[in-house]
Coordinates of C-alpha atoms and ligand atoms in Angstrom, one line a residue:
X1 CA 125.3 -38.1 48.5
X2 CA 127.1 -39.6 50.8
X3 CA 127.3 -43.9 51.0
X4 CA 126.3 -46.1 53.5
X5 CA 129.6 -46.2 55.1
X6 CA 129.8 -42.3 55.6
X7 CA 126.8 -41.3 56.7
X8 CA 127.5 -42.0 60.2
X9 CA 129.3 -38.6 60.3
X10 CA 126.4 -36.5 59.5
X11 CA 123.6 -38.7 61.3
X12 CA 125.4 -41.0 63.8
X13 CA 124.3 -43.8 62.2
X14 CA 126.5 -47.0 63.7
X15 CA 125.9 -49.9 60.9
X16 CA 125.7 -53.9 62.1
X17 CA 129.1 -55.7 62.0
X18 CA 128.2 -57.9 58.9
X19 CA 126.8 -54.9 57.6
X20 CA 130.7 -53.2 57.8
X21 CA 132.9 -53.9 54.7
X22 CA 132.4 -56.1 52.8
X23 CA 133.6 -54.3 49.0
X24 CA 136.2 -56.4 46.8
X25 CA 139.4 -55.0 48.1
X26 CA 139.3 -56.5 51.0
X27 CA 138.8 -59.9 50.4
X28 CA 142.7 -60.0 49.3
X29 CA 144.1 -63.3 48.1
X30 CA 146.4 -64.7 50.9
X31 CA 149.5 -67.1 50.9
X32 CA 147.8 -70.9 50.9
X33 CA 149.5 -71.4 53.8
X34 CA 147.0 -69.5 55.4
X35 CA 145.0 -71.3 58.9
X36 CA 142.2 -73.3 57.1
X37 CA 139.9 -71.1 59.6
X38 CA 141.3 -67.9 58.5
X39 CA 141.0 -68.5 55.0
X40 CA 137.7 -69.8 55.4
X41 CA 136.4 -66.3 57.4
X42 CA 138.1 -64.6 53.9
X43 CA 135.8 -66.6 51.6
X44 CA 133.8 -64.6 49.8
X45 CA 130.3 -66.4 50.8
X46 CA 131.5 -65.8 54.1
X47 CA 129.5 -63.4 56.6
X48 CA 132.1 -62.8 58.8
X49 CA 132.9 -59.2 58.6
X50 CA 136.3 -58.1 57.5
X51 CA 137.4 -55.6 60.2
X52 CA 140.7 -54.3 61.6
X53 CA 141.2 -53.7 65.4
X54 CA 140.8 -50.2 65.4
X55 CA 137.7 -50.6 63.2
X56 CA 136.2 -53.0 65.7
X57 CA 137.3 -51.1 68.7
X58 CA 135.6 -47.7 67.4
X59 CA 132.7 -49.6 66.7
X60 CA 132.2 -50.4 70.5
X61 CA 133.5 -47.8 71.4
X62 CA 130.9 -45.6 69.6
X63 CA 127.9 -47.3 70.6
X64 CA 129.2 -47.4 74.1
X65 CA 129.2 -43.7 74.1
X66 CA 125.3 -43.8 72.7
X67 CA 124.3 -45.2 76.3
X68 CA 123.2 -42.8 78.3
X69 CA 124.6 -43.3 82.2
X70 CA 124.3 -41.4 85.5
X71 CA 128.1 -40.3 84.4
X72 CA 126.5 -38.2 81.6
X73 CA 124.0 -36.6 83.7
X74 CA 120.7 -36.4 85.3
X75 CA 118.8 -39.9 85.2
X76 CA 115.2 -39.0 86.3
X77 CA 113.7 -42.5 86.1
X78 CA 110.9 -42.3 88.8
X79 CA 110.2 -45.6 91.0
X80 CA 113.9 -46.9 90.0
X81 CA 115.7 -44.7 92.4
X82 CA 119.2 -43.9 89.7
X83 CA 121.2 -42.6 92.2
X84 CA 124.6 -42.2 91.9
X85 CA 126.8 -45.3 93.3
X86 CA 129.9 -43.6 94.8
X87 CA 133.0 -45.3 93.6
X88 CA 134.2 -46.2 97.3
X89 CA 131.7 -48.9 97.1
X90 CA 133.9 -50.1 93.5
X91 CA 136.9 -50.3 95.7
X92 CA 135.5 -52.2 98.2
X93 CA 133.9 -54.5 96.5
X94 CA 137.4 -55.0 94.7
X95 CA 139.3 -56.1 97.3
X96 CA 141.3 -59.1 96.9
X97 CA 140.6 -60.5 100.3
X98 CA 136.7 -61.1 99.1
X99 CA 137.7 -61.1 95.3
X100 CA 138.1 -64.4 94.8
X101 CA 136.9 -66.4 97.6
X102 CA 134.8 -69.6 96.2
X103 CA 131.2 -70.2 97.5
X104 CA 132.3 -73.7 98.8
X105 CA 134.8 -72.8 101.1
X106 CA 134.2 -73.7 104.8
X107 CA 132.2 -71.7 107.0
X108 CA 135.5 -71.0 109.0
X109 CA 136.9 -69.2 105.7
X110 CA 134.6 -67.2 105.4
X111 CA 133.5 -66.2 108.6
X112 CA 134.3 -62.6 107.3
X113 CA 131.5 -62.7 104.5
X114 CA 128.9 -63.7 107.4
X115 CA 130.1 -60.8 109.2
X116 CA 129.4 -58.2 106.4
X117 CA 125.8 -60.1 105.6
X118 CA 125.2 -60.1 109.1
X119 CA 125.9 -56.5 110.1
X120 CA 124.4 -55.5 106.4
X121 CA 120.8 -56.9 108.2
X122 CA 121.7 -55.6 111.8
X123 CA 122.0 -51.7 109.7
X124 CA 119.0 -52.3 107.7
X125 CA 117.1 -53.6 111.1
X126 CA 117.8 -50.2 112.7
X127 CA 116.8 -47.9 110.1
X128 CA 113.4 -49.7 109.2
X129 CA 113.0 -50.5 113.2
X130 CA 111.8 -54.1 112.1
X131 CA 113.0 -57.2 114.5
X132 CA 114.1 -59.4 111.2
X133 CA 115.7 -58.3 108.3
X134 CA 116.9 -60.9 105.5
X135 CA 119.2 -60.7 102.4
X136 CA 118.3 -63.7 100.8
X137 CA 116.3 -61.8 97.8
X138 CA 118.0 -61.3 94.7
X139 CA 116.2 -58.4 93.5
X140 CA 112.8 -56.6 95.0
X141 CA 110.9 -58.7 93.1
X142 CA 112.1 -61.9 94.3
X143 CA 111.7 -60.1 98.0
X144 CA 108.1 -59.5 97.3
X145 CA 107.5 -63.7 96.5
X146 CA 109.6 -64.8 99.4
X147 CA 107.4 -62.4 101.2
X148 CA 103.9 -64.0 99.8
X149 CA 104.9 -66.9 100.1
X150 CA 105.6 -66.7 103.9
X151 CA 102.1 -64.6 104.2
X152 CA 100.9 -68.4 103.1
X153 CA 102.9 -70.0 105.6
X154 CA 102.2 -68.3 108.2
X155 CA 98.2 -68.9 107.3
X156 CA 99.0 -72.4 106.7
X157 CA 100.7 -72.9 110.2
X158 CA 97.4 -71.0 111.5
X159 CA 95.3 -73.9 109.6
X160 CA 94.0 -70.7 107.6
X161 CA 93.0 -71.3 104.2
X162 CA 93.1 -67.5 102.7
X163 CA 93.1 -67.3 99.0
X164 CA 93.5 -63.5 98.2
X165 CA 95.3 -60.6 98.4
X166 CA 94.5 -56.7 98.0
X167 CA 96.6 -54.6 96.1
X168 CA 96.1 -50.6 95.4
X169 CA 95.6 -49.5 91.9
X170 CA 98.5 -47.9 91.7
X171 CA 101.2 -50.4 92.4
X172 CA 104.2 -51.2 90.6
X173 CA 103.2 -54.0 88.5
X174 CA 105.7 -56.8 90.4
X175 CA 103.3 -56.8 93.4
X176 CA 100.5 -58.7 91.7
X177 CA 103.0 -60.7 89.4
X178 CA 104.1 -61.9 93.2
X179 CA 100.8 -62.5 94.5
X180 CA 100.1 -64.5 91.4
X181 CA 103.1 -66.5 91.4
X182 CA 102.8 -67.6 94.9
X183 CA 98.7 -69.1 94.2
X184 CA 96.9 -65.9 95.3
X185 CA 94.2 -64.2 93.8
X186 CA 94.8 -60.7 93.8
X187 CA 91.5 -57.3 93.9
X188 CA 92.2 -54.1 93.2
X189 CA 91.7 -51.1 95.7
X190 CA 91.2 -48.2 93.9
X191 CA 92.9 -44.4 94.6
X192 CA 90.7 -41.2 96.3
X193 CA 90.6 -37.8 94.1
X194 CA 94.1 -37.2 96.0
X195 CA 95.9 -40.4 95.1
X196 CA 95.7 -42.0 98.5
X197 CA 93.9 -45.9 99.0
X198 CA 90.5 -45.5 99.1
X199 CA 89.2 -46.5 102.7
X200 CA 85.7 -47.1 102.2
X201 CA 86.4 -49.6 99.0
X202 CA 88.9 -51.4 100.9
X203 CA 86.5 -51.6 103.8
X204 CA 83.6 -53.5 101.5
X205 CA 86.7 -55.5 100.3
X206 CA 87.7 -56.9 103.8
X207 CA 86.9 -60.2 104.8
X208 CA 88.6 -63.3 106.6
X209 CA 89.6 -64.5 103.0
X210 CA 92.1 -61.8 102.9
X211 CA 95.5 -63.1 103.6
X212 CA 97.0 -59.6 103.4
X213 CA 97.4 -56.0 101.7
X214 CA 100.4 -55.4 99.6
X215 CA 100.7 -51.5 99.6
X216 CA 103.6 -49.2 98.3
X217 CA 104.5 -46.2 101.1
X218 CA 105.1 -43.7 99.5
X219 CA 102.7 -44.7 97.3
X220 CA 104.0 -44.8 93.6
X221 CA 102.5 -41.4 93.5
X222 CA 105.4 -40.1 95.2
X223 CA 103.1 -39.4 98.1
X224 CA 102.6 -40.9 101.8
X225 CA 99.7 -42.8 102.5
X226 CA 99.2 -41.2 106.0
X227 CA 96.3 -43.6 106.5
X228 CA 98.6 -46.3 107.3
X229 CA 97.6 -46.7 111.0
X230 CA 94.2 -47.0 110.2
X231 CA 94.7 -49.4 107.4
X232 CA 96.3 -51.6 109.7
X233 CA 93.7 -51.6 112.5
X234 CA 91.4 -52.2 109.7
X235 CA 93.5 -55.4 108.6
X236 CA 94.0 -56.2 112.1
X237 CA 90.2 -56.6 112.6
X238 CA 89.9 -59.7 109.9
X239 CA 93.3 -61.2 111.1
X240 CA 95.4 -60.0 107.5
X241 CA 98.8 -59.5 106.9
X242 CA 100.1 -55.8 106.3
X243 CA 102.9 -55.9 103.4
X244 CA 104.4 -52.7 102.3
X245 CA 106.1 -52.8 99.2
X246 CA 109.5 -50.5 100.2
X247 CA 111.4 -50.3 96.9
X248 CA 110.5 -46.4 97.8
X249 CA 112.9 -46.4 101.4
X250 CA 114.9 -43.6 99.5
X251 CA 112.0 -41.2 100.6
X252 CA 111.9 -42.6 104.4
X253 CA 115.3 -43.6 105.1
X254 CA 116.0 -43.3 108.6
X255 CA 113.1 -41.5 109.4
X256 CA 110.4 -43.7 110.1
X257 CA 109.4 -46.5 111.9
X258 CA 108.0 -49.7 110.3
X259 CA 107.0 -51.4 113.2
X260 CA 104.9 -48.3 114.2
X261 CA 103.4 -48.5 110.6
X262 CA 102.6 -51.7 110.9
X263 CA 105.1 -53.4 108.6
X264 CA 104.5 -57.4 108.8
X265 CA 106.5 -57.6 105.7
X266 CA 108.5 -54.9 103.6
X267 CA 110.9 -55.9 100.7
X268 CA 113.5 -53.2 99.9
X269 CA 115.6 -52.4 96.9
X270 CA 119.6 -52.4 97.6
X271 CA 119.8 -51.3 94.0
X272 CA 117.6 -48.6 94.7
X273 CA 118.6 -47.0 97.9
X274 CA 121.7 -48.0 98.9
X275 CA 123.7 -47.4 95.4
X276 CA 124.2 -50.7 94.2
X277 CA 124.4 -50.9 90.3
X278 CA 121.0 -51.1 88.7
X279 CA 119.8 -51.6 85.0
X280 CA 122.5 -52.8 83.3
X281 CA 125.1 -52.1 85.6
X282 CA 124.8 -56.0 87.0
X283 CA 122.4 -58.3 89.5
X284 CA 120.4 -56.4 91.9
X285 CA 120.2 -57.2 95.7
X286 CA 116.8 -56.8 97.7
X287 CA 116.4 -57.2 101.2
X288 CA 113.4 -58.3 103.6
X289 CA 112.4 -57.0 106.5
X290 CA 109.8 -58.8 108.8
X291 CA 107.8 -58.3 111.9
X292 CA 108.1 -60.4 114.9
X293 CA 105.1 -62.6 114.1
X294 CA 106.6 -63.8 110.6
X295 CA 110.7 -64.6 112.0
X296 CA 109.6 -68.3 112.2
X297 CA 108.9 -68.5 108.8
X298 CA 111.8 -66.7 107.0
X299 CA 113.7 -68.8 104.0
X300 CA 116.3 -71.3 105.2
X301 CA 120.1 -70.4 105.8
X302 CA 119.4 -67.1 107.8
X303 CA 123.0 -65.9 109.7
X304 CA 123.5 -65.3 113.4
X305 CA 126.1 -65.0 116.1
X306 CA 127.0 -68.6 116.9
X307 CA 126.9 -66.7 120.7
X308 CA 124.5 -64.1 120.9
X309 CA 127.0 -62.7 123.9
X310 CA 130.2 -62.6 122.2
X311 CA 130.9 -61.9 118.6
X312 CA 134.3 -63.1 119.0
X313 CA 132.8 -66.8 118.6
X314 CA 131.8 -66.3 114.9
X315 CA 129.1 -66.7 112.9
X316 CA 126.9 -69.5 111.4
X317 CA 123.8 -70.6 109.4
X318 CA 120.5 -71.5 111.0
X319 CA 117.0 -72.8 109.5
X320 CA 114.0 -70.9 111.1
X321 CA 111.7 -73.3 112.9
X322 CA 108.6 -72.9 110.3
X323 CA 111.0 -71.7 106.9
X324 CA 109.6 -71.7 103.7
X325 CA 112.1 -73.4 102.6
X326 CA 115.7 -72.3 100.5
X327 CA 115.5 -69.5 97.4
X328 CA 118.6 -68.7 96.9
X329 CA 122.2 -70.9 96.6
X330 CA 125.2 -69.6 98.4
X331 CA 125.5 -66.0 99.9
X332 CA 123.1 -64.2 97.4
X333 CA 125.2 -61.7 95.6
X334 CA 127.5 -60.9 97.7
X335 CA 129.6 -58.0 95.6
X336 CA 126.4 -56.2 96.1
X337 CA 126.2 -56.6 99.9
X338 CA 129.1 -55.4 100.0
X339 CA 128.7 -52.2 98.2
X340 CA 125.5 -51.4 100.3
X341 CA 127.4 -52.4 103.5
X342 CA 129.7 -49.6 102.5
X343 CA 127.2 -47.3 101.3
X344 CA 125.7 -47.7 105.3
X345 CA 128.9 -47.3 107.0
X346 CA 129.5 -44.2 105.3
X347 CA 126.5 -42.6 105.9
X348 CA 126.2 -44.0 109.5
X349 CA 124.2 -42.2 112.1
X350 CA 123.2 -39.6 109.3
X351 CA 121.6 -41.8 107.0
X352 CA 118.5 -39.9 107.7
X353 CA 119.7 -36.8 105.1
X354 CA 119.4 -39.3 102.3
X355 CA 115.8 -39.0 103.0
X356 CA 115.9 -35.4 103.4
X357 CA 117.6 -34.4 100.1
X358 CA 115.7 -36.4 98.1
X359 CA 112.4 -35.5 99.0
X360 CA 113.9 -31.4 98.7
X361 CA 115.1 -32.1 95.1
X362 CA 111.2 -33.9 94.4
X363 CA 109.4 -31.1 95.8
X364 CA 112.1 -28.5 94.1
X365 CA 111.2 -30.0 90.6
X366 CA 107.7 -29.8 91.8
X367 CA 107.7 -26.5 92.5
X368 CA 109.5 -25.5 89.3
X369 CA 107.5 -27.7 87.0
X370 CA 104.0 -27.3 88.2
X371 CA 103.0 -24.3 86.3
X372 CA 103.8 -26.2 82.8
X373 CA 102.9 -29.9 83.6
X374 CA 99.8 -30.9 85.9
X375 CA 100.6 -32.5 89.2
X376 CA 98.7 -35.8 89.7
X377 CA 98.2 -35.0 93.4
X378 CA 98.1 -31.5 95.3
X379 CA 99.5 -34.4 98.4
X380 CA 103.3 -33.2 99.0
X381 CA 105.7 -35.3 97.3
X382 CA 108.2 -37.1 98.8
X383 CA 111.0 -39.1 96.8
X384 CA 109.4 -38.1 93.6
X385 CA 106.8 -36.1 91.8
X386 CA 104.2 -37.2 89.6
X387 CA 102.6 -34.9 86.5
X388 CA 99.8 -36.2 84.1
X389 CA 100.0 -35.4 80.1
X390 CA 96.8 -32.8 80.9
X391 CA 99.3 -29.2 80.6
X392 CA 101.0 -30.7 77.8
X393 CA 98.1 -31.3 75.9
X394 CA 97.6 -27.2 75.9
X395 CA 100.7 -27.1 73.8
X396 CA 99.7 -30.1 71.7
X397 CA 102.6 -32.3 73.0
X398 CA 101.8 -36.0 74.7
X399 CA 104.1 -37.4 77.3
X400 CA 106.1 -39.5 75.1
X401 CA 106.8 -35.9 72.8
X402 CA 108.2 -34.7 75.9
X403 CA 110.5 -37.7 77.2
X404 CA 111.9 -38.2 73.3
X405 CA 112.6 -34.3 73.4
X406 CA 114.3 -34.4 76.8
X407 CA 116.5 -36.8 74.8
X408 CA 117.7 -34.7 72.5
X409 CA 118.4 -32.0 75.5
X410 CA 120.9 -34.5 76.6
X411 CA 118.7 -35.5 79.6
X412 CA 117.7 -39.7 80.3
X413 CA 113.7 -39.4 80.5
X414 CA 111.2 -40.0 83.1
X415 CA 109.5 -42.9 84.1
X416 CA 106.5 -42.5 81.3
X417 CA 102.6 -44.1 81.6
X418 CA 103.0 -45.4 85.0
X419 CA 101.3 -45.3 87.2
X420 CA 98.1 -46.2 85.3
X421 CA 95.6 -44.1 87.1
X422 CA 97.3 -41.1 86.1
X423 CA 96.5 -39.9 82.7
X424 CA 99.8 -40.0 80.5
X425 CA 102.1 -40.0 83.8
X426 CA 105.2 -38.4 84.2
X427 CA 107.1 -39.6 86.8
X428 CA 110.2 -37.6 88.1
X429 CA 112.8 -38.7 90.7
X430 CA 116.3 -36.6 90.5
X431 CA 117.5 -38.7 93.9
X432 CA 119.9 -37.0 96.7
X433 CA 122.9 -37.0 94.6
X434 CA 121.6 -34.4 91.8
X435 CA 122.7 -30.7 92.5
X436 CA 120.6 -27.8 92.2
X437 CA 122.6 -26.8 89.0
X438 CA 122.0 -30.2 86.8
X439 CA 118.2 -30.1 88.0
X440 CA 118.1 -26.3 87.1
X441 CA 119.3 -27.3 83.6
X442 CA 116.7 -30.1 83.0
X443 CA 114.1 -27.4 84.3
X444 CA 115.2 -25.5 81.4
X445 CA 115.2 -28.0 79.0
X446 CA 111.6 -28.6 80.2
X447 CA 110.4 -25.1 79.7
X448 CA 112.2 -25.2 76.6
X449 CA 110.2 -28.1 74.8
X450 CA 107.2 -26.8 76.2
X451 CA 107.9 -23.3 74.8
X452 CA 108.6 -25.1 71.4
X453 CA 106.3 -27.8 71.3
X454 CA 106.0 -27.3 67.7
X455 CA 109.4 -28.5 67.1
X456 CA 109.2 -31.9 69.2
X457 CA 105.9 -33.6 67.9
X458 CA 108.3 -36.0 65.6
X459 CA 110.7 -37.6 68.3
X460 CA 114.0 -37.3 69.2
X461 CA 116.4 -36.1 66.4
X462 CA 119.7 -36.3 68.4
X463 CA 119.5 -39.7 69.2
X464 CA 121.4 -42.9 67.5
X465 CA 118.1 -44.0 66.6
X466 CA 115.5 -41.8 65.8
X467 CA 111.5 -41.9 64.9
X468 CA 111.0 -45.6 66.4
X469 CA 107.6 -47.2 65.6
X470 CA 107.1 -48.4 69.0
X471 CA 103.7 -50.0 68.3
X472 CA 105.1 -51.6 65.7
X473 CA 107.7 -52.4 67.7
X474 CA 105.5 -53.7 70.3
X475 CA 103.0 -55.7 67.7
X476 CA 105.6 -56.9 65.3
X477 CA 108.9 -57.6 67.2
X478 CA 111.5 -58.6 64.5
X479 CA 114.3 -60.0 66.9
X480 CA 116.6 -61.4 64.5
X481 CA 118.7 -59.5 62.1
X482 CA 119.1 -60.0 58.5
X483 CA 116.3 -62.4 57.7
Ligands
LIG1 C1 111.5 -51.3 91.5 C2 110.3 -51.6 92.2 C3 109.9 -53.0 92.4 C4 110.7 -54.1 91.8 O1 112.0 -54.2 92.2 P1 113.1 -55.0 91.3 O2 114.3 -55.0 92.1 O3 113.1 -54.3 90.0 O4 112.6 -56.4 91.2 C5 108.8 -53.2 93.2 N1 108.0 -52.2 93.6 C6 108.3 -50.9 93.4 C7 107.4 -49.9 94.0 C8 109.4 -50.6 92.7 O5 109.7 -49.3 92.5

């Protein structure tokens, strides 16, 4: 039977630190004129784990190699967008000239970090063909408040008191969090048969208390909501606010107009579509983008041409006439700009296949995956696609069987229960940067688990950590170790 300490070999099994060594032969009598502090860490009351370098080395080093990264292989985490973040955007971001330069420097130091900002928004203007475009969010989240909390402005400035804002059924759950945040009640709209907002229930819900409609396009579905015209003359005719929630851009990139859909506010997701890091890999960056009724009230410090007619003059600062006010310190985070900055340049005029691909490799899994797992909408899909747990069930498997299983087939899972109104959602986005190879693999491995559903009803095996009680896990957190 092997101990403790050995069974790592047969079941990957990475004990704690304290847990390590802590046997007789170790705690070895030194000379007294041993460091007080050193001595003390030998006591044998001690907890502090006794550990050589390479020990402690291959102890991080194996539960590095238990994450699972976009450098291992497909990362089909719908609604997050993992795309792979080209290492041209590392380099960049590296460079020394931009390294180390301290927020406090004066404006005239670091006239070059305007410029990037600046043509960062002047990129992001064009593709979304909006007239303002901000960096100041920190993350898509943060871009959603800053946006509510100008929709309030903007009422306020009226002398408009409008207390509440509609939000789809289907939305990622940040939108209401926003709405909340900012003093606004928030109503649901719920979905047709086919996924898209339901016209008539939004209709009943209309009134001159609505300060505006926070929708996702494409919807978190994974499909258009090609009633968007209409939803705006319908908003149009009680005077509210049309905000669409654009952490999906990797579907539309380049290929549509916001202004013609009636954008007054859209936050987007740098993270997400323009391959900066993301979950784990370090701070997002979010961007909004804002019609030409709601410049005015845009968050303080916004960047311009000092002269509009020559760049050569520089750049500067400048506080919109009816700004909500400062939400973020400094340049936001700036190693991020950069690496979207890049990610634009090098696309360029062509930024428009982004879209393209991923919507192919969405609709390929689609097409590949539909006879096994049940589509949530016969709509097309765009960025991603969307299956309920219904052609699962035939083989006795739930969603969660099959996202533990995909594990073990050396696959990241899906995006898993979301969005609500689908019944045990699967939620599939390979991204652009997948080839037709890895996706044909995790197709497999699909068809595979369904085929022998019989042998992944108990979890992943595979993994570090196998068999987790989640809802124990959820019910009973137990967040500290050892006690
Ligand atoms: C990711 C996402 C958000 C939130 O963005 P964060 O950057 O994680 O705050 C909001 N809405 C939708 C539809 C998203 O996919």
């Amino acid at each position: 039977m092997p101990t403790k300490h050995t069974t790592r070999q047969v079941v990957r099994k990475e004990v704690l630190l304290s847990e390590y060594r802590t046997h007789e032969a170790e705690k070895a009598d030194f000379s007294s004129s041993e460091h007080p502090l050193l001595k003390k860490a030998r006591e044998p009351e001690s907890a502090f784990p006794h550990l050589s370098e390479v020990e402690l080395m291959r102890h991080y080093h194996r539960l590095g190699k238990s994450n699972y990264s976009w450098d291992d292989g497909l990362y089909p985490l719908g609604s997050c967008t993992m795309k792979y973040n080209p290492l041209i955007n590392e380099r960049v971001a590296a460079h020394g000239a931009v390294q180390n330069l301290h927020p406090t420097l004066p404006l005239e130091h670091t006239q070059a970090v305007l410029r990037i900002i600046f043509e960062t928004e002047s990129m992001l203007k064009t593709l979304l063909d909006l007239p303002g475009v901000t960096l100041q969010p920190a993350a898509g989240a943060h871009g959603e408040l800053i946006g509510v909390l100008m929709v309030q402005k903007y009422f306020e400035a009226k002398g408009e008191k409008r207390e509440t804002i509609i939000i789809p059924e289907s939305a990622h759950g940040t939108n209401p969090a926003s709405a909340a945040m900012a003093g606004f009640k928030t109503v649901k709209v719920g979905a047709r048969e086919n996924g898209l907002t339901n016209l008539e229930e939004l209709e009943k819900l209309l009134s001159p208390d609505i300060a505006a409609l926070m929708i996702t396009n494409p919807n978190t579905l994974g499909i258009f909501e090609v009633d968007i015209a209409r939803i705006k003359a319908m908003l149009d005719k009680v005077g509210a606010l049309l905000y669409i929630d654009g952490a999906n851009l990797n579907a539309l990139v380049g290929k549509i107009s916001f202004t013609a859909m009636g954008a007054d506010l859209t936050q987007l997701n740098l993270h997400k579509t323009f391959s900066t890091p993301h979950g784990g890999g370090g701070p997002g960056q979010g961007a909004l983008g804002v019609s030409e009724r709601m410049l005015p009230f845009l968050p303080k410090e916004q960047v311009r041409l000092k002269d509009p007619t020559n760049r050569e003059k520089g750049y500067e600062f400048f506080n919109p006439t009816q700004t909500i006010g400062q939400v973020k310190s400094w340049y936001g985070q700036f190693g991020n700009i950069l690496r979207a900055w890049t990610y634009l340049k090098t696309w360029g005029s062509d930024a428009h296949r982004i879209a393209e691909t991923a919507v192919m490799n969405a609709n390929y899994l689609r097409v590949k995956l539909k006879d096994i797992l049940t589509l949530a909408s016969e709509n097309p899909s765009m960025h991603e696609v969307v299956f309920s747990q219904d052609g699962l069930e035939k083989r006795g498997l739930t969603t969660a069987n099959l996202a533990k299983a995909l594990l073990d087939y050396g696959f990241y899972a899906p995006t898993i229960y979301f969005p609500l109104n689908v019944h045990g959602a699967i939620m599939i986005e390979p991204t652009e940067t997948e080839s037709k190879a890895e996706m044909d693999l995790f197709i497999e491995a699909v068809h595979a688990i369904y085929e022998n559903a019989d042998q992944h009803k108990a979890g992943a095996q595979k993994t570090f950590v196998t068999q987790i009680d989640e809802t124990g896990a959820a019910r009973n957190p137990v967040l500290s170790w050892g006690s």
